[in-house]
Structure formats: C-alpha cells, structure tokens
Amino acid sequence: MREDRLALTHVGEHQKEYQNAVVPPVYLTSLHIFDDMEAYKQHKESGAYVYGREGNPTVRILEEKVAALEQGASAAAFSSGMAAAAAAILAVCKAGSHIICMKDVYQPVKGILNGYFIPKMGMRVSYWNGQSLEELEGLIREETALIWIESPATFVFSAVDIRGIAKIAKAHGIKTYIDNTFCTPLYQKPLTMGIDISMHTISKYIGGHSDIIGGILVVKDEALGEELRDHIRQWFGGILGPMEAWLAIRGLRTLELRVERHQKTATAVAEFLERHPKVEKVYYSGLASHPQAELIAQQQSGNTGLMSFTIHGDERKAMELVNHLKIFEIGCSWGGFESLALCPLINVEKEELDFLSLREKDRGLIRLHCGLEGTEVLIEDLRQALEQI
Ligand SMILES: *Cc1c(COP(=O)(O)O)cnc(C)c1O
C-alpha cells in the first residue's frame, strides 16, 4: 500500500522540469521542436518527444503511475477503454488467430470480435464460461494466441481463477488479457499473478468524476509495451488526449479514498438488499455469501461500488423500482461520484441470456453503482423505492 500511495501522489512527476509547479501542467501541444538537426537526428536515442500522436509528457505521467500501481514495466494510454482493448488484440493476434474469450465480458468486446475480427480478419473465437479450467485447456488450439478474461465480470460478479488461467496459458505460450476495471489497480494486481496485459477503463474509477473517456494497458514485458505504444497506438492513432490524462492524474490522487468509500457503502447496501423480503438475489463480490468468496479473497484485496440484484417479480416490476429511485440516477456507466441504477439486460434476446447462463428472471436484473452520496441516503432511497412496488 505504501508504494501504491506514492504512485497515486508522486510517481512520474518531475516538478523541476516545470518551474516547481506542484501540479504538472497539461501539455496541450501537438508538437515538440528541436535546437538543431543533430538533436532531431538523435531523437530516438535521447527519448525526446516529437509529435503528439506518439507520446505526450502529461500522458506519460499517467502511464508511469498506472504502470507502478500494477507493478508492470510500462503502460500505454488510449482514447477509450475500447480503443485500448482493440489495440491489445491488434498487438497480439493476426489474421487467422484463435482467441478464447470469457462469455461474460464487457459486451462491446464481443461486438468487436463477432462484428470485426472474425468476419474481417478471419480470426476464430471460442467463448468459455470462465469456470472450468479443464474446459479452458480443451479449447486451446495450435492458433490460439490470446485468452481474454474479466474478473469480476459486471453483470453477476462472478470471478475467474486468474492464477490458474495464467498458468495454463504460459504452458501453451498463449498471451493473457484481463479487464481489471472493476477492482482498480489498487485492489487486484493481475500482472503479479502471471497475466500479460491488464486493462483499465479510465472512464470509470480512475477518472472517477464522470467527465472523461479513456483506457490504459499495462504490461510486464517491455517489448510488448513498445509494440503497443510505438506501433499499434502510433499507427492507429488512439492516444489519450493531454487534458484527459491530466484529469486522470487528478483522479488518481483520491482513488484510494474514493474506492474505500464506494466499497464501504456498497457492502452496506448489498447487506441491506440481501435482508430485504422483496429482493430475490444479490450479486456483489464483496458479500460474505458470495459462492466464490474464497477465490475472491485470494486474488482481490477489495471490492468497489458496483453490484446487481433481482427482485421477486418480473422485469416490469424491476423497471418500476428503478423509476421510483430518487438519488440513484438512471445511467449505464459507473465509477463516478454519482449513484446509478439500470436494468442492463432489459433488451437482450433469450439466446443471449442462455449464452450467459442467466435465467429469464435475470432480464429484470438491476445494476447499482453506489456513489459518494452517503450510505444512509442510498439505503433510504432503495427502501422507499422497494416499498412502492
Ligand atoms: C466502460 C467499460 C469498458 C469500456 O470503456 P470505454 O472507455 O467506455 O471504452 C470496458 N470494460 C468495462 C468493464 C467497462 O465497464
């Protein structure tokens, strides 16, 4: 935690380089100039900044901080979480590659695999339920290049065995990717458990104020880091903007304090819901009753503010409940200061529910993000809304 706190506050910052300003500037520049042609000729060796699509000093500070938090060798920041996700596939895979992807991943990832990488790049994808390691091993083929996981995943908060997966992947020379957004780099360190690429959506807790979109990849292997930063990001042009990087740096300074509070509130809210007679089932990775509590304790040192639950009654009743909430706003994101509620599965086809091994009942799943308005206020809001249905 000591190192984490230093990363949140000081790592990557060099006040002497900017007039001893305690807060680093937003380098709003697309270009860096040179004293003479000799300096330009040497720019690769000297590591000088050249052009904003390749790198930016404010973005670099953010990258150094998140790399330190994840105990990685380097990081590359992108203009969105999805830009980061796509860059990881582009760096690791080629036409014809096979990917093993967990079924319960962030939905747009399946969109980009099924809608682009399979039809346009001739890749193959096997979807895996995330649970049986034997089944995972059985899916591996000659062309398998990447195993894609998310833990805990954000519909029903099931965890996957990160160390077990990394071990199998290593034995077969396959790269592994995890979406680590839910835990933040504070509460889960996948690179220390053998994962190759850890991704965070800056748009969620790192930004923390619902005012930026961004993503970041962290790796242990510097060669892969260079491929991501100096090739894929530069060629496809997905670098994070300097203003967003500056806001993310500011977000990091309070990350520990914020996620502690999100966790404390969410735990109390989940326990309240679990005891409520109108609630059928609560999904929160921080509950003592979580069926994978032991695995979660082995790989996470905390949980954050996101959970879901079902009520007794159909999806119309669930929508009615959400409509009665006054503090929880209706919205699809999370990780900001504000509490949010949504029925994220309201429109999905029956086939998709089956694919995700969810029940017809889960169509009425209510997802909550517990923000920073205070535990009592949020519990009271849920209590009054539950009373009205
Ligand atoms: C929001 C989100 C993403 C995508 O991030 P964007 O910045 O919106 O592209 C990826 N994974 C998870 C778990 C998310 O919640």
mmCIF file with all atom_site columns, C-alpha atoms and ligand atoms in Angstrom, residues 80-83 106 150 154 179 181 199 201 203-204 213-214 334, ligand 1:
data_model
loop_
_atom_site.group_PDB
_atom_site.id
_atom_site.type_symbol
_atom_site.label_atom_id
_atom_site.label_alt_id
_atom_site.label_comp_id
_atom_site.label_asym_id
_atom_site.label_entity_id
_atom_site.label_seq_id
_atom_site.pdbx_PDB_ins_code
_atom_site.Cartn_x
_atom_site.Cartn_y
_atom_site.Cartn_z
_atom_site.occupancy
_atom_site.B_iso_or_equiv
_atom_site.pdbx_formal_charge
_atom_site.auth_seq_id
_atom_site.auth_comp_id
_atom_site.auth_asym_id
_atom_site.auth_atom_id
_atom_site.pdbx_PDB_model_num
ATOM   1  C CA . SER A 1 80  ? -11.117 4.979   -24.619 1.00 0.00 ? 80  SER A CA 1
ATOM   2  C CA . GLY A 1 81  ? -11.271 1.624   -22.904 1.00 0.00 ? 81  GLY A CA 1
ATOM   3  C CA . MET A 1 82  ? -12.415 0.061   -26.163 1.00 0.00 ? 82  MET A CA 1
ATOM   4  C CA . ALA A 1 83  ? -9.504  1.635   -28.089 1.00 0.00 ? 83  ALA A CA 1
ATOM   5  C CA . TYR A 1 106 ? -17.909 -6.322  -21.335 1.00 0.00 ? 106 TYR A CA 1
ATOM   6  C CA . GLU A 1 150 ? -12.598 -10.108 -16.847 1.00 0.00 ? 150 GLU A CA 1
ATOM   7  C CA . THR A 1 154 ? -20.020 -6.829  -14.250 1.00 0.00 ? 154 THR A CA 1
ATOM   8  C CA . ASP A 1 179 ? -10.158 -6.258  -17.898 1.00 0.00 ? 179 ASP A CA 1
ATOM   9  C CA . THR A 1 181 ? -11.519 -2.031  -14.345 1.00 0.00 ? 181 THR A CA 1
ATOM   10 C CA . MET A 1 199 ? -6.563  -3.082  -18.913 1.00 0.00 ? 199 MET A CA 1
ATOM   11 C CA . THR A 1 201 ? -11.099 1.943   -18.426 1.00 0.00 ? 201 THR A CA 1
ATOM   12 C CA . SER A 1 203 ? -13.632 6.454   -17.786 1.00 0.00 ? 203 SER A CA 1
ATOM   13 C CA . LYS A 1 204 ? -14.639 4.579   -14.598 1.00 0.00 ? 204 LYS A CA 1
ATOM   14 C CA . ILE A 1 213 ? -13.292 8.745   -21.573 1.00 0.00 ? 213 ILE A CA 1
ATOM   15 C CA . GLY A 1 214 ? -10.009 6.864   -21.702 1.00 0.00 ? 214 GLY A CA 1
ATOM   16 C CA . TRP A 1 334 ? -20.169 3.607   -13.228 1.00 0.00 ? 334 TRP A CA 1
HETATM 17 C C1 . LIG B 2 .   ? -16.850 1.004   -19.630 1.00 0.00 ? 1   LIG B C1 1
HETATM 18 C C2 . LIG B 2 .   ? -16.135 -0.282  -19.716 1.00 0.00 ? 1   LIG B C2 1
HETATM 19 C C3 . LIG B 2 .   ? -15.271 -0.576  -20.782 1.00 0.00 ? 1   LIG B C3 1
HETATM 20 C C4 . LIG B 2 .   ? -15.098 0.339   -21.973 1.00 0.00 ? 1   LIG B C4 1
HETATM 21 O O1 . LIG B 2 .   ? -14.525 1.549   -21.670 1.00 0.00 ? 1   LIG B O1 1
HETATM 22 P P1 . LIG B 2 .   ? -14.740 2.853   -22.596 1.00 0.00 ? 1   LIG B P1 1
HETATM 23 O O2 . LIG B 2 .   ? -13.826 3.856   -22.034 1.00 0.00 ? 1   LIG B O2 1
HETATM 24 O O3 . LIG B 2 .   ? -16.191 3.204   -22.449 1.00 0.00 ? 1   LIG B O3 1
HETATM 25 O O4 . LIG B 2 .   ? -14.412 2.452   -23.987 1.00 0.00 ? 1   LIG B O4 1
HETATM 26 C C5 . LIG B 2 .   ? -14.574 -1.761  -20.751 1.00 0.00 ? 1   LIG B C5 1
HETATM 27 N N1 . LIG B 2 .   ? -14.703 -2.625  -19.734 1.00 0.00 ? 1   LIG B N1 1
HETATM 28 C C6 . LIG B 2 .   ? -15.527 -2.397  -18.702 1.00 0.00 ? 1   LIG B C6 1
HETATM 29 C C7 . LIG B 2 .   ? -15.636 -3.392  -17.608 1.00 0.00 ? 1   LIG B C7 1
HETATM 30 C C8 . LIG B 2 .   ? -16.278 -1.225  -18.667 1.00 0.00 ? 1   LIG B C8 1
HETATM 31 O O5 . LIG B 2 .   ? -17.119 -1.018  -17.660 1.00 0.00 ? 1   LIG B O5 1
#
